[in-house]
Amino acid sequence: VSARVVSLAASAVLLLGAASARAQIPAPEPVPLPPEAKPGAVIVVVPACPEGEAAPPALPPPSVLPAYEPMLPPPGALPVLPPPPPEREDRADRGFSFKLYAGPSYQRLFDSAIGSGEAGVWFGGVRGISTFYGGFDMLFGHLEHGLATFVLRPGFTWEARIGLVHLGLGAGFNFTAIERATNREMMSGFGVGAQGFLTVDVVRGERNALFLGAKIRGDVMTGQDANGDAPVIWGPSAMIGWRYR
Amino acid sequence: MLTLMASGGLREDEIDCEQAVAHLDECCPGFTWASSLRCEYDGGCAPNTPGLTLEESNCVAAMSCDELVARDLCTTLANLVPDDAADPYDDYATNTPRPQVCP
């Protein structure tokens, strides 16, 4: 008990001494207003250095300030952390994709030409530089003497994205119908075929692109030509299209 | 649709025959309405072949309208009797091949 009383008394004495010492510091003199000061003007007074203290040296201009040098721990002082796990594949390189296109097409069947317009709708998924699509092409046209021709080509494609250029291959089925001149019924055939194509993005947004491209496709069909062989429909197409992703 | 599914595929002789008829219809107004010419191929024991052979079809399709009219092919082909020489089961067949109409 006596030690606690003694320490309390000592603390009280120290506090009183500090207060009286602070009370001895003279209050700053009121600064007279300059005659040109307007009413309401704010005057900033910079306190002078206390007597006996030297003014701090003027700082050099910022351009010559010494470079900040962080204080680093000596090598080996920090524990070595394991390397961070590899980052997941960029989400921009995977996800849903679809594309639409249309353009002129020139196809050959036997010794006849089919002038036509073609359109395609394809849905798929992007993974890395590859995109896999499923969908179909439709072709409306006519043979040289005006017989209406319709071709439907469902199938699958794979394409590789190399910058703005997309190179693709595909395979699928073919259903072709040609109108008769004699009774307006349809001649038809089924087939399987393959295609190769190339597109170039001419306008690119964040997640979509306008592209131009070219394609060549061939299908072996049911039926027969003059030699008894299976007919082939083949030919090139040009396209302008829009692709999401 | 059933007709389409049952089709025997795309035959060159049928398509060329239909193209020739389409060309005749361009050059000879009302040709298909007036003509009994048919281009279907129907396989079987007694195959029914297109009314024009491949050669005739290509010949007609390659002619200009003036040539077709000058050679009176509009009338000749509209009244063409099908070639029944190939039908061995037709007792009334003349068994005489019809003359080639083109060239």
PDB file of N, CA, C and O in Angstrom, chain B residues 31-64:
ATOM      1  N   PHE B  31     -44.922 -24.303-124.015  1.00  0.00           N
ATOM      2  CA  PHE B  31     -44.418 -25.616-124.417  1.00  0.00           C
ATOM      3  C   PHE B  31     -44.779 -26.700-123.398  1.00  0.00           C
ATOM      4  O   PHE B  31     -45.291 -27.756-123.755  1.00  0.00           O
ATOM      5  N   THR B  32     -44.503 -26.447-122.117  1.00  0.00           N
ATOM      6  CA  THR B  32     -44.732 -27.497-121.108  1.00  0.00           C
ATOM      7  C   THR B  32     -46.210 -27.812-120.965  1.00  0.00           C
ATOM      8  O   THR B  32     -46.586 -28.945-120.658  1.00  0.00           O
ATOM      9  N   TRP B  33     -47.059 -26.823-121.205  1.00  0.00           N
ATOM     10  CA  TRP B  33     -48.510 -27.046-121.105  1.00  0.00           C
ATOM     11  C   TRP B  33     -48.970 -27.932-122.257  1.00  0.00           C
ATOM     12  O   TRP B  33     -49.804 -28.824-122.076  1.00  0.00           O
ATOM     13  N   ALA B  34     -48.394 -27.692-123.441  1.00  0.00           N
ATOM     14  CA  ALA B  34     -48.838 -28.411-124.645  1.00  0.00           C
ATOM     15  C   ALA B  34     -48.144 -29.759-124.800  1.00  0.00           C
ATOM     16  O   ALA B  34     -48.666 -30.643-125.471  1.00  0.00           O
ATOM     17  N   SER B  35     -47.010 -29.919-124.174  1.00  0.00           N
ATOM     18  CA  SER B  35     -46.200 -31.109-124.450  1.00  0.00           C
ATOM     19  C   SER B  35     -46.488 -32.247-123.480  1.00  0.00           C
ATOM     20  O   SER B  35     -46.818 -32.033-122.309  1.00  0.00           O
ATOM     21  N   SER B  36     -46.319 -33.456-123.976  1.00  0.00           N
ATOM     22  CA  SER B  36     -46.428 -34.630-123.100  1.00  0.00           C
ATOM     23  C   SER B  36     -45.042 -35.154-122.738  1.00  0.00           C
ATOM     24  O   SER B  36     -44.912 -36.234-122.179  1.00  0.00           O
ATOM     25  N   LEU B  37     -44.044 -34.399-123.077  1.00  0.00           N
ATOM     26  CA  LEU B  37     -42.666 -34.805-122.800  1.00  0.00           C
ATOM     27  C   LEU B  37     -42.439 -34.898-121.295  1.00  0.00           C
ATOM     28  O   LEU B  37     -42.770 -33.972-120.549  1.00  0.00           O
ATOM     29  N   ARG B  38     -41.892 -35.995-120.845  1.00  0.00           N
ATOM     30  CA  ARG B  38     -41.606 -36.189-119.430  1.00  0.00           C
ATOM     31  C   ARG B  38     -40.127 -36.541-119.264  1.00  0.00           C
ATOM     32  O   ARG B  38     -39.520 -37.118-120.171  1.00  0.00           O
ATOM     33  N   CYS B  39     -39.587 -36.210-118.099  1.00  0.00           N
ATOM     34  CA  CYS B  39     -38.151 -36.431-117.871  1.00  0.00           C
ATOM     35  C   CYS B  39     -37.853 -37.347-116.698  1.00  0.00           C
ATOM     36  O   CYS B  39     -36.695 -37.492-116.316  1.00  0.00           O
ATOM     37  N   GLU B  40     -38.877 -37.947-116.079  1.00  0.00           N
ATOM     38  CA  GLU B  40     -38.610 -38.802-114.914  1.00  0.00           C
ATOM     39  C   GLU B  40     -37.914 -40.099-115.328  1.00  0.00           C
ATOM     40  O   GLU B  40     -38.209 -40.644-116.391  1.00  0.00           O
ATOM     41  N   TYR B  41     -37.049 -40.525-114.438  1.00  0.00           N
ATOM     42  CA  TYR B  41     -36.470 -41.856-114.588  1.00  0.00           C
ATOM     43  C   TYR B  41     -37.138 -42.733-113.539  1.00  0.00           C
ATOM     44  O   TYR B  41     -37.220 -42.362-112.362  1.00  0.00           O
ATOM     45  N   ASP B  42     -37.619 -43.865-113.942  1.00  0.00           N
ATOM     46  CA  ASP B  42     -38.239 -44.786-113.000  1.00  0.00           C
ATOM     47  C   ASP B  42     -37.624 -46.154-113.228  1.00  0.00           C
ATOM     48  O   ASP B  42     -37.854 -46.777-114.263  1.00  0.00           O
ATOM     49  N   GLY B  43     -36.797 -46.584-112.281  1.00  0.00           N
ATOM     50  CA  GLY B  43     -36.125 -47.873-112.428  1.00  0.00           C
ATOM     51  C   GLY B  43     -37.094 -49.034-112.244  1.00  0.00           C
ATOM     52  O   GLY B  43     -38.252 -48.855-111.913  1.00  0.00           O
ATOM     53  N   GLY B  44     -36.618 -50.216-112.466  1.00  0.00           N
ATOM     54  CA  GLY B  44     -37.462 -51.402-112.306  1.00  0.00           C
ATOM     55  C   GLY B  44     -37.259 -52.336-113.484  1.00  0.00           C
ATOM     56  O   GLY B  44     -36.304 -52.211-114.258  1.00  0.00           O
ATOM     57  N   CYS B  45     -38.195 -53.303-113.627  1.00  0.00           N
ATOM     58  CA  CYS B  45     -38.085 -54.281-114.711  1.00  0.00           C
ATOM     59  C   CYS B  45     -38.191 -53.601-116.077  1.00  0.00           C
ATOM     60  O   CYS B  45     -37.523 -53.984-117.038  1.00  0.00           O
ATOM     61  N   ALA B  46     -39.101 -52.629-116.147  1.00  0.00           N
ATOM     62  CA  ALA B  46     -39.265 -51.893-117.401  1.00  0.00           C
ATOM     63  C   ALA B  46     -38.987 -50.424-117.117  1.00  0.00           C
ATOM     64  O   ALA B  46     -39.895 -49.652-116.851  1.00  0.00           O
ATOM     65  N   PRO B  47     -37.717 -50.071-117.099  1.00  0.00           N
ATOM     66  CA  PRO B  47     -37.369 -48.691-116.705  1.00  0.00           C
ATOM     67  C   PRO B  47     -38.002 -47.651-117.618  1.00  0.00           C
ATOM     68  O   PRO B  47     -38.094 -47.855-118.831  1.00  0.00           O
ATOM     69  N   ASN B  48     -38.470 -46.618-116.996  1.00  0.00           N
ATOM     70  CA  ASN B  48     -39.007 -45.494-117.741  1.00  0.00           C
ATOM     71  C   ASN B  48     -37.921 -44.426-117.782  1.00  0.00           C
ATOM     72  O   ASN B  48     -37.541 -43.879-116.748  1.00  0.00           O
ATOM     73  N   THR B  49     -37.413 -44.159-118.935  1.00  0.00           N
ATOM     74  CA  THR B  49     -36.285 -43.229-119.051  1.00  0.00           C
ATOM     75  C   THR B  49     -36.788 -41.853-119.491  1.00  0.00           C
ATOM     76  O   THR B  49     -37.895 -41.739-120.029  1.00  0.00           O
ATOM     77  N   PRO B  50     -35.999 -40.825-119.274  1.00  0.00           N
ATOM     78  CA  PRO B  50     -36.416 -39.483-119.702  1.00  0.00           C
ATOM     79  C   PRO B  50     -36.718 -39.433-121.202  1.00  0.00           C
ATOM     80  O   PRO B  50     -36.126 -40.187-121.995  1.00  0.00           O
ATOM     81  N   GLY B  51     -37.636 -38.558-121.579  1.00  0.00           N
ATOM     82  CA  GLY B  51     -38.074 -38.455-122.968  1.00  0.00           C
ATOM     83  C   GLY B  51     -36.979 -38.007-123.918  1.00  0.00           C
ATOM     84  O   GLY B  51     -37.075 -38.247-125.124  1.00  0.00           O
ATOM     85  N   LEU B  52     -35.965 -37.360-123.419  1.00  0.00           N
ATOM     86  CA  LEU B  52     -34.831 -36.940-124.251  1.00  0.00           C
ATOM     87  C   LEU B  52     -33.579 -37.640-123.743  1.00  0.00           C
ATOM     88  O   LEU B  52     -33.393 -37.788-122.533  1.00  0.00           O
ATOM     89  N   THR B  53     -32.753 -38.064-124.676  1.00  0.00           N
ATOM     90  CA  THR B  53     -31.472 -38.644-124.259  1.00  0.00           C
ATOM     91  C   THR B  53     -30.555 -37.513-123.790  1.00  0.00           C
ATOM     92  O   THR B  53     -30.829 -36.330-124.029  1.00  0.00           O
ATOM     93  N   LEU B  54     -29.464 -37.921-123.163  1.00  0.00           N
ATOM     94  CA  LEU B  54     -28.491 -36.906-122.708  1.00  0.00           C
ATOM     95  C   LEU B  54     -28.009 -36.044-123.877  1.00  0.00           C
ATOM     96  O   LEU B  54     -27.912 -34.818-123.758  1.00  0.00           O
ATOM     97  N   GLU B  55     -27.712 -36.694-124.992  1.00  0.00           N
ATOM     98  CA  GLU B  55     -27.216 -35.973-126.180  1.00  0.00           C
ATOM     99  C   GLU B  55     -28.248 -34.961-126.679  1.00  0.00           C
ATOM    100  O   GLU B  55     -27.925 -33.814-126.962  1.00  0.00           O
ATOM    101  N   GLU B  56     -29.491 -35.437-126.756  1.00  0.00           N
ATOM    102  CA  GLU B  56     -30.560 -34.550-127.249  1.00  0.00           C
ATOM    103  C   GLU B  56     -30.784 -33.383-126.286  1.00  0.00           C
ATOM    104  O   GLU B  56     -30.949 -32.238-126.707  1.00  0.00           O
ATOM    105  N   SER B  57     -30.784 -33.687-125.004  1.00  0.00           N
ATOM    106  CA  SER B  57     -31.000 -32.630-124.011  1.00  0.00           C
ATOM    107  C   SER B  57     -29.932 -31.550-124.126  1.00  0.00           C
ATOM    108  O   SER B  57     -30.230 -30.348-124.140  1.00  0.00           O
ATOM    109  N   ASN B  58     -28.671 -31.990-124.194  1.00  0.00           N
ATOM    110  CA  ASN B  58     -27.578 -31.018-124.278  1.00  0.00           C
ATOM    111  C   ASN B  58     -27.629 -30.232-125.576  1.00  0.00           C
ATOM    112  O   ASN B  58     -27.317 -29.034-125.602  1.00  0.00           O
ATOM    113  N   CYS B  59     -28.051 -30.894-126.631  1.00  0.00           N
ATOM    114  CA  CYS B  59     -28.151 -30.227-127.934  1.00  0.00           C
ATOM    115  C   CYS B  59     -29.235 -29.143-127.903  1.00  0.00           C
ATOM    116  O   CYS B  59     -29.005 -28.008-128.320  1.00  0.00           O
ATOM    117  N   VAL B  60     -30.390 -29.498-127.346  1.00  0.00           N
ATOM    118  CA  VAL B  60     -31.501 -28.527-127.281  1.00  0.00           C
ATOM    119  C   VAL B  60     -31.121 -27.358-126.375  1.00  0.00           C
ATOM    120  O   VAL B  60     -31.356 -26.187-126.704  1.00  0.00           O
ATOM    121  N   ALA B  61     -30.529 -27.685-125.223  1.00  0.00           N
ATOM    122  CA  ALA B  61     -30.209 -26.629-124.255  1.00  0.00           C
ATOM    123  C   ALA B  61     -29.169 -25.658-124.813  1.00  0.00           C
ATOM    124  O   ALA B  61     -29.132 -24.484-124.419  1.00  0.00           O
ATOM    125  N   ALA B  62     -28.338 -26.145-125.744  1.00  0.00           N
ATOM    126  CA  ALA B  62     -27.274 -25.285-126.279  1.00  0.00           C
ATOM    127  C   ALA B  62     -27.762 -24.420-127.448  1.00  0.00           C
ATOM    128  O   ALA B  62     -27.061 -23.491-127.867  1.00  0.00           O
ATOM    129  N   MET B  63     -28.932 -24.707-127.990  1.00  0.00           N
ATOM    130  CA  MET B  63     -29.416 -23.951-129.159  1.00  0.00           C
ATOM    131  C   MET B  63     -30.017 -22.624-128.746  1.00  0.00           C
ATOM    132  O   MET B  63     -30.617 -22.499-127.679  1.00  0.00           O
ATOM    133  N   SER B  64     -29.906 -21.670-129.655  1.00  0.00           N
ATOM    134  CA  SER B  64     -30.579 -20.388-129.405  1.00  0.00           C
ATOM    135  C   SER B  64     -32.067 -20.548-129.737  1.00  0.00           C
ATOM    136  O   SER B  64     -32.472 -21.510-130.405  1.00  0.00           O
TER     137      SER B  64
END
